[in-house]
Amino acid sequence: MDVVVELMAAYKICLSFIKYDYMLRRNFLQLSSLGLYGISLSSFTSKRLGSIRKPIVISTWDAGIEANKAAWAVLKKGGRALDAVEQGVRVTESSQNCCVGLGANPDRDGYVTLDASIMDEYSNCGSVAYLERIKHPVSVARRVMEKTPHVMLVGSGAQQFAIEEGFPLEEQKLSEEAEKTYKNWLIKSEYKPVINIENSKGHGPFNPPFPGSNPLNHDTIGMIALDANGNLSGSCTTSGMAFKMRGRVGDSPIIGAGLFVDNEVGAATATGQGEDIIRIAGSHTVVELMRQGLHPEEACRKAVERIIRIKGAAKSKEIQVGFIALNKRGEYGGYCIQKGFSYAVCYADDKNFLEPGKHIL
Ligand code: GLY
């Protein structure tokens, strides 16, 4: 009888190997059939880790380095990924930069409006959009998640809720840098050329950097983390597209677009032109691709390819979109449309470094 049980177990193991091998081959064939990029099976498998790497946190752009430090302080003590991703991006929200927090560039009418989201290991999520005069939209998003029956609050309702929750209402005022950039923009008040100008300068998405600032320190910050208990969470926060139409909301507060976490599989977050990320439910797409067995990097790449397919190569050259992803094993990756995107990876006190996002165009 024991022999039969053992034979059955061996048979099951063989079957799962055959299935895994088939999945790898199928992914390889799908990638090859695109005929565009020459991905090899070995580049896919070589990134696989032998053991689970946790805790770990990754976040978009070079500003992610500072943000990761705050997240790491939580993670290294065995803290929850949710606390880490909130504390991490609050650093960027507090800093003076062009694209996150109240110091950032305004909309075309001169108002800074903020979008943010957060998601935990139980698929709880919260977000705020079009929020004005509140310094930490990510923390308001968390309160929406934890204290209301809703997922998303916007505009004056989100602000009212924030005030009721004790968040101070900040002065209605542009930062000095944003004021300068805005006045400069007002001279022509052109919308589309801003995108082109940024791209031609290699500044990624759509936010002209403040004069004299680090040109790479820009755009949305999205952060995803795996804690010591093996649980995932993510956050995303931005002031959105500079000089956007009043009322415009991007991907960052849209769960599934700017951020998605599935604690069985992995987490993903996005940066760049929100409209195109929303079109493919970008972060959800990346997580679903990981569910099918793709490495995080390959999942990000496929999502970027989908955007390029929909938009066409010519129009895709005018925009930037980047995804980063992390799976349950602590494997990570990032991909973007064009050169210039980077993301920060941290899994030890002395391991907090920038990875260049691989690009397609
Ligand atoms: N990805 C940020 C935005 O489109 O607003």
Short mmCIF file of C-alpha atoms and ligand atoms in Angstrom, two decimals:
data_model
loop_
_atom_site.label_atom_id
_atom_site.label_comp_id
_atom_site.label_asym_id
_atom_site.label_seq_id
_atom_site.Cartn_x
_atom_site.Cartn_y
_atom_site.Cartn_z
CA MET A 1 0.00 0.00 0.00
CA ASP A 2 2.86 2.39 0.97
CA VAL A 3 4.49 1.68 -2.39
CA VAL A 4 1.30 2.72 -4.18
CA VAL A 5 1.11 5.97 -2.19
CA GLU A 6 4.75 6.74 -2.95
CA LEU A 7 4.26 5.98 -6.64
CA MET A 8 1.25 8.30 -6.74
CA ALA A 9 3.27 11.07 -5.07
CA ALA A 10 6.14 10.63 -7.54
CA TYR A 11 3.65 10.71 -10.43
CA LYS A 12 2.18 14.01 -9.13
CA ILE A 13 5.64 15.57 -8.85
CA CYS A 14 6.43 14.51 -12.44
CA LEU A 15 3.16 16.03 -13.63
CA SER A 16 3.89 19.36 -11.92
CA PHE A 17 7.38 19.49 -13.52
CA ILE A 18 5.86 18.83 -16.94
CA LYS A 19 3.27 21.58 -16.31
CA TYR A 20 5.95 24.07 -15.19
CA ASP A 21 8.12 23.26 -18.18
CA TYR A 22 5.13 23.68 -20.49
CA MET A 23 4.35 27.06 -18.91
CA LEU A 24 7.92 28.29 -19.39
CA ARG A 25 7.93 27.13 -23.01
CA ARG A 26 4.54 28.70 -23.68
CA ASN A 27 5.67 32.03 -22.22
CA PHE A 28 8.83 31.84 -24.27
CA LEU A 29 6.91 31.13 -27.45
CA GLN A 30 4.51 34.00 -26.77
CA LEU A 31 7.38 36.41 -26.24
CA SER A 32 9.20 35.16 -29.32
CA SER A 33 6.08 35.42 -31.45
CA LEU A 34 6.14 39.17 -30.89
CA GLY A 35 9.27 39.01 -32.97
CA LEU A 36 10.39 42.34 -31.61
CA TYR A 37 12.67 42.00 -28.71
CA GLY A 38 14.64 38.76 -28.63
CA ILE A 39 13.95 37.68 -25.06
CA SER A 40 15.62 34.41 -24.16
CA LEU A 41 14.41 31.73 -21.81
CA SER A 42 17.68 31.93 -19.93
CA SER A 43 17.25 35.65 -19.17
CA PHE A 44 13.84 34.77 -17.77
CA THR A 45 14.96 31.90 -15.57
CA SER A 46 18.27 33.36 -14.41
CA LYS A 47 16.46 35.99 -12.35
CA ARG A 48 14.68 33.32 -10.33
CA LEU A 49 15.79 33.27 -6.70
CA GLY A 50 16.74 30.03 -4.98
CA SER A 51 15.05 31.13 -1.76
CA ILE A 52 12.55 33.77 -0.76
CA ARG A 53 14.04 37.26 -0.32
CA LYS A 54 12.17 39.13 2.39
CA PRO A 55 11.65 41.72 3.58
CA ILE A 56 12.12 43.86 0.51
CA VAL A 57 10.77 47.18 -0.76
CA ILE A 58 10.94 48.72 -4.23
CA SER A 59 9.76 52.12 -5.42
CA THR A 60 9.73 54.26 -8.54
CA TRP A 61 12.38 56.78 -9.59
CA ASP A 62 15.46 58.01 -7.77
CA ALA A 63 13.33 59.63 -5.06
CA GLY A 64 12.62 56.03 -4.11
CA ILE A 65 16.03 55.77 -2.44
CA GLU A 66 15.04 58.17 0.37
CA ALA A 67 11.53 56.77 0.54
CA ASN A 68 12.87 53.21 0.78
CA LYS A 69 14.94 54.18 3.83
CA ALA A 70 11.78 55.08 5.76
CA ALA A 71 10.04 51.92 4.57
CA TRP A 72 13.07 49.80 5.46
CA ALA A 73 13.07 51.20 9.02
CA VAL A 74 9.65 49.58 9.41
CA LEU A 75 10.42 46.35 7.57
CA LYS A 76 13.71 45.55 9.28
CA LYS A 77 11.99 45.53 12.66
CA GLY A 78 9.53 42.96 11.38
CA GLY A 79 6.87 45.62 10.70
CA ARG A 80 3.94 45.29 8.37
CA ALA A 81 4.39 46.04 4.67
CA LEU A 82 1.36 48.32 4.85
CA ASP A 83 3.05 50.58 7.41
CA ALA A 84 6.26 50.50 5.41
CA VAL A 85 4.66 51.66 2.15
CA GLU A 86 2.77 54.43 3.92
CA GLN A 87 5.82 55.71 5.82
CA GLY A 88 8.00 55.40 2.74
CA VAL A 89 6.03 57.58 0.35
CA ARG A 90 5.27 60.16 3.03
CA VAL A 91 8.94 61.11 2.73
CA THR A 92 8.42 62.08 -0.91
CA GLU A 93 5.13 63.81 -0.12
CA SER A 94 7.01 65.96 2.43
CA SER A 95 9.91 66.78 0.14
CA GLN A 96 10.12 69.66 -2.29
CA ASN A 97 9.81 68.21 -5.77
CA CYS A 98 7.93 68.77 -8.99
CA CYS A 99 5.53 65.86 -8.94
CA VAL A 100 4.50 64.53 -5.55
CA GLY A 101 2.97 66.42 -2.62
CA LEU A 102 1.87 70.00 -2.10
CA GLY A 103 5.11 71.57 -3.33
CA ALA A 104 4.58 70.13 -6.80
CA ASN A 105 3.47 71.64 -10.09
CA PRO A 106 -0.15 72.81 -10.27
CA ASP A 107 -2.92 72.20 -12.78
CA ARG A 108 -3.50 74.73 -15.58
CA ASP A 109 -5.59 76.90 -13.23
CA GLY A 110 -2.79 77.08 -10.68
CA TYR A 111 -4.04 74.57 -8.09
CA VAL A 112 -2.08 71.57 -6.80
CA THR A 113 -4.39 68.56 -6.70
CA LEU A 114 -3.19 65.26 -5.31
CA ASP A 115 -4.05 61.60 -6.00
CA ALA A 116 -3.01 58.62 -3.86
CA SER A 117 -3.86 55.01 -3.12
CA ILE A 118 -2.90 52.20 -0.79
CA MET A 119 -3.63 48.46 -0.71
CA ASP A 120 -2.90 45.77 1.86
CA GLU A 121 -2.45 42.00 2.03
CA TYR A 122 -6.17 41.39 2.55
CA SER A 123 -7.10 43.24 -0.65
CA ASN A 124 -8.35 46.15 1.42
CA CYS A 125 -7.77 49.33 -0.49
CA GLY A 126 -8.36 53.05 -0.21
CA SER A 127 -7.73 56.07 -2.37
CA VAL A 128 -8.20 59.79 -2.72
CA ALA A 129 -8.26 61.88 -5.86
CA TYR A 130 -8.33 65.55 -6.71
CA LEU A 131 -7.47 66.36 -3.09
CA GLU A 132 -6.28 69.88 -2.30
CA ARG A 133 -4.34 71.40 0.62
CA ILE A 134 -3.66 68.15 2.48
CA LYS A 135 -0.02 67.24 2.93
CA HIS A 136 -0.25 63.45 3.10
CA PRO A 137 -2.82 62.07 0.67
CA VAL A 138 -1.48 58.53 1.14
CA SER A 139 -2.43 58.62 4.82
CA VAL A 140 -5.89 59.94 3.96
CA ALA A 141 -6.19 57.04 1.49
CA ARG A 142 -5.34 54.66 4.32
CA ARG A 143 -8.02 56.21 6.54
CA VAL A 144 -10.54 55.83 3.70
CA MET A 145 -9.56 52.15 3.58
CA GLU A 146 -9.72 51.61 7.32
CA LYS A 147 -12.46 53.92 8.49
CA THR A 148 -15.07 54.15 5.75
CA PRO A 149 -17.20 51.63 3.88
CA HIS A 150 -15.79 53.07 0.64
CA VAL A 151 -12.68 52.70 -1.47
CA MET A 152 -12.35 56.15 -2.98
CA LEU A 153 -13.13 59.73 -1.97
CA VAL A 154 -12.53 62.69 -4.26
CA GLY A 155 -12.30 66.47 -4.25
CA SER A 156 -14.02 68.46 -1.53
CA GLY A 157 -15.47 65.28 0.00
CA ALA A 158 -12.00 63.81 0.39
CA GLN A 159 -10.78 67.07 1.88
CA GLN A 160 -13.72 67.24 4.30
CA PHE A 161 -13.02 63.67 5.42
CA ALA A 162 -9.32 64.45 5.88
CA ILE A 163 -10.12 67.47 8.06
CA GLU A 164 -12.59 65.43 10.12
CA GLU A 165 -9.81 62.88 10.61
CA GLY A 166 -7.52 65.58 11.97
CA PHE A 167 -5.32 66.27 8.94
CA PRO A 168 -4.38 69.99 8.92
CA LEU A 169 -5.69 72.11 6.04
CA GLU A 170 -2.57 73.68 4.55
CA GLU A 171 -2.34 77.15 3.04
CA GLN A 172 -3.60 77.55 -0.53
CA LYS A 173 -0.23 78.49 -2.00
CA LEU A 174 2.21 77.27 -4.60
CA SER A 175 5.77 76.48 -3.57
CA GLU A 176 8.36 78.96 -4.83
CA GLU A 177 9.64 76.49 -7.44
CA ALA A 178 6.17 75.56 -8.64
CA GLU A 179 5.23 79.24 -8.91
CA LYS A 180 8.22 79.86 -11.19
CA THR A 181 7.52 76.81 -13.35
CA TYR A 182 3.84 77.71 -13.60
CA LYS A 183 4.52 81.34 -14.59
CA ASN A 184 6.87 80.08 -17.24
CA TRP A 185 4.25 77.66 -18.54
CA LEU A 186 1.59 80.41 -18.59
CA ILE A 187 3.55 82.34 -21.21
CA LYS A 188 2.38 79.86 -23.84
CA SER A 189 -0.13 77.81 -21.87
CA GLU A 190 0.44 74.98 -24.28
CA TYR A 191 -0.55 71.56 -23.11
CA LYS A 192 0.70 68.96 -25.55
CA PRO A 193 4.13 70.45 -26.21
CA VAL A 194 4.91 70.02 -22.53
CA ILE A 195 4.89 66.27 -23.08
CA ASN A 196 7.22 66.55 -26.03
CA ILE A 197 9.57 68.95 -24.31
CA GLU A 198 9.95 66.59 -21.39
CA ASN A 199 10.59 63.64 -23.59
CA SER A 200 13.13 65.46 -25.67
CA LYS A 201 14.95 66.38 -22.49
CA GLY A 202 14.66 62.83 -21.27
CA HIS A 203 12.60 63.77 -18.26
CA GLY A 204 10.16 60.92 -18.48
CA PRO A 205 6.47 61.40 -18.14
CA PHE A 206 5.14 64.87 -18.30
CA ASN A 207 6.39 66.98 -15.47
CA PRO A 208 9.00 69.57 -16.27
CA PRO A 209 11.51 69.50 -13.44
CA PHE A 210 11.92 72.57 -11.30
CA PRO A 211 14.81 74.77 -12.37
CA GLY A 212 18.02 73.53 -10.79
CA SER A 213 16.48 70.34 -9.46
CA ASN A 214 17.74 66.84 -10.08
CA PRO A 215 16.17 66.13 -13.45
CA LEU A 216 15.55 62.52 -12.54
CA ASN A 217 13.76 63.29 -9.33
CA HIS A 218 10.25 63.39 -10.64
CA ASP A 219 6.87 61.86 -11.19
CA THR A 220 4.66 59.61 -9.16
CA ILE A 221 6.11 57.56 -6.39
CA GLY A 222 4.75 54.02 -6.32
CA MET A 223 6.04 51.65 -3.65
CA ILE A 224 5.49 47.94 -3.09
CA ALA A 225 6.85 45.82 -0.25
CA LEU A 226 7.03 42.26 1.03
CA ASP A 227 7.41 42.04 4.80
CA ALA A 228 9.13 39.46 7.01
CA ASN A 229 5.82 37.62 7.38
CA GLY A 230 5.60 37.25 3.62
CA ASN A 231 2.77 39.76 3.20
CA LEU A 232 2.56 42.32 0.42
CA SER A 233 1.26 45.90 0.34
CA GLY A 234 1.59 48.91 -1.94
CA SER A 235 1.09 52.66 -2.15
CA CYS A 236 1.11 55.27 -4.87
CA THR A 237 1.00 59.09 -4.66
CA THR A 238 1.31 61.97 -7.11
CA SER A 239 0.31 65.49 -8.03
CA GLY A 240 -0.41 64.09 -11.50
CA MET A 241 0.33 65.61 -14.83
CA ALA A 242 1.62 69.16 -14.57
CA PHE A 243 -0.77 71.79 -15.97
CA LYS A 244 -3.47 69.18 -16.41
CA MET A 245 -7.07 70.23 -16.93
CA ARG A 246 -8.79 71.11 -13.70
CA GLY A 247 -10.45 67.96 -12.40
CA ARG A 248 -8.18 65.55 -14.25
CA VAL A 249 -7.41 62.37 -12.34
CA GLY A 250 -4.70 59.93 -13.40
CA ASP A 251 -4.00 56.28 -12.71
CA SER A 252 -2.43 56.60 -9.26
CA PRO A 253 -5.64 56.55 -7.19
CA ILE A 254 -7.34 53.98 -9.44
CA ILE A 255 -6.92 50.55 -7.87
CA GLY A 256 -5.84 48.16 -10.62
CA ALA A 257 -4.33 50.95 -12.72
CA GLY A 258 -1.68 52.76 -10.64
CA LEU A 259 -1.51 50.08 -7.96
CA PHE A 260 -2.56 46.49 -7.38
CA VAL A 261 -1.72 43.94 -4.71
CA ASP A 262 -2.72 40.29 -4.58
CA ASN A 263 -1.18 38.63 -1.57
CA GLU A 264 -1.26 35.23 -3.27
CA VAL A 265 0.79 36.42 -6.22
CA GLY A 266 2.51 39.79 -6.09
CA ALA A 267 2.16 43.55 -6.32
CA ALA A 268 2.67 46.14 -9.03
CA THR A 269 2.62 49.89 -9.37
CA ALA A 270 2.87 52.30 -12.26
CA THR A 271 4.29 55.66 -13.19
CA GLY A 272 3.95 57.81 -16.27
CA GLN A 273 1.08 58.79 -18.49
CA GLY A 274 -1.91 57.78 -16.38
CA GLU A 275 -4.42 57.78 -19.22
CA ASP A 276 -2.56 54.96 -20.96
CA ILE A 277 -2.05 53.01 -17.75
CA ILE A 278 -5.78 53.17 -17.01
CA ARG A 279 -6.58 51.92 -20.53
CA ILE A 280 -5.01 48.54 -19.81
CA ALA A 281 -5.74 48.40 -16.04
CA GLY A 282 -1.93 48.35 -15.93
CA SER A 283 -0.97 47.20 -12.43
CA HIS A 284 -3.70 44.58 -12.34
CA THR A 285 -2.51 43.32 -15.71
CA VAL A 286 1.03 42.98 -14.38
CA VAL A 287 -0.15 41.01 -11.34
CA GLU A 288 -2.31 38.72 -13.48
CA LEU A 289 0.68 38.05 -15.73
CA MET A 290 2.70 37.09 -12.67
CA ARG A 291 -0.14 34.78 -11.65
CA GLN A 292 0.37 32.98 -14.96
CA GLY A 293 3.96 32.31 -13.93
CA LEU A 294 5.82 35.24 -15.45
CA HIS A 295 8.75 36.77 -13.64
CA PRO A 296 7.93 40.33 -12.42
CA GLU A 297 10.23 41.87 -15.04
CA GLU A 298 8.59 39.92 -17.85
CA ALA A 299 5.14 40.77 -16.55
CA CYS A 300 6.03 44.49 -16.57
CA ARG A 301 7.43 44.15 -20.07
CA LYS A 302 4.29 42.52 -21.41
CA ALA A 303 2.13 45.28 -19.94
CA VAL A 304 4.33 47.94 -21.56
CA GLU A 305 4.16 46.05 -24.87
CA ARG A 306 0.38 46.05 -24.63
CA ILE A 307 0.33 49.83 -24.28
CA ILE A 308 2.63 50.21 -27.28
CA ARG A 309 0.45 47.85 -29.33
CA ILE A 310 -2.69 49.81 -28.52
CA LYS A 311 -1.15 53.24 -28.99
CA GLY A 312 1.13 52.48 -31.91
CA ALA A 313 4.89 52.98 -31.96
CA ALA A 314 4.79 56.60 -33.17
CA LYS A 315 2.47 57.87 -30.43
CA SER A 316 4.18 55.72 -27.83
CA LYS A 317 7.38 57.67 -28.49
CA GLU A 318 5.65 60.75 -27.11
CA ILE A 319 4.93 59.26 -23.72
CA GLN A 320 6.52 57.40 -20.86
CA VAL A 321 4.99 54.60 -18.83
CA GLY A 322 6.88 52.46 -16.35
CA PHE A 323 5.81 49.51 -14.20
CA ILE A 324 7.56 47.88 -11.26
CA ALA A 325 6.53 44.56 -9.75
CA LEU A 326 7.38 42.27 -6.86
CA ASN A 327 6.26 38.69 -6.32
CA LYS A 328 5.80 36.55 -3.21
CA ARG A 329 9.34 35.22 -3.52
CA GLY A 330 10.87 38.71 -3.35
CA GLU A 331 11.74 38.64 -7.05
CA TYR A 332 11.32 42.05 -8.65
CA GLY A 333 11.53 43.84 -11.96
CA GLY A 334 10.65 46.98 -13.87
CA TYR A 335 10.04 47.95 -17.49
CA CYS A 336 9.20 51.18 -19.27
CA ILE A 337 8.49 52.51 -22.75
CA GLN A 338 11.58 54.59 -23.14
CA LYS A 339 14.92 55.27 -21.57
CA GLY A 340 15.19 57.36 -18.43
CA PHE A 341 13.12 55.47 -15.88
CA SER A 342 14.72 54.02 -12.78
CA TYR A 343 13.49 52.38 -9.61
CA ALA A 344 14.95 51.91 -6.15
CA VAL A 345 15.36 48.50 -4.54
CA CYS A 346 16.07 47.91 -0.83
CA TYR A 347 16.50 44.63 1.02
CA ALA A 348 19.18 45.43 3.62
CA ASP A 349 20.63 48.47 5.42
CA ASP A 350 23.44 48.56 2.89
CA LYS A 351 21.40 47.38 -0.09
CA ASN A 352 19.33 50.34 -1.26
CA PHE A 353 20.19 50.99 -4.87
CA LEU A 354 18.80 52.25 -8.16
CA GLU A 355 17.97 49.84 -10.98
CA PRO A 356 17.62 51.27 -14.48
CA GLY A 357 14.20 50.37 -15.85
CA LYS A 358 14.67 48.34 -19.03
CA HIS A 359 13.02 50.04 -21.96
CA ILE A 360 11.44 48.98 -25.22
CA LEU A 361 11.69 51.96 -27.58
N1 GLY B 1 0.93 58.50 -13.28
C1 GLY B 1 0.50 59.69 -12.71
C2 GLY B 1 -0.58 60.35 -13.43
O1 GLY B 1 -0.83 60.08 -14.59
O2 GLY B 1 -1.24 61.18 -12.84
#
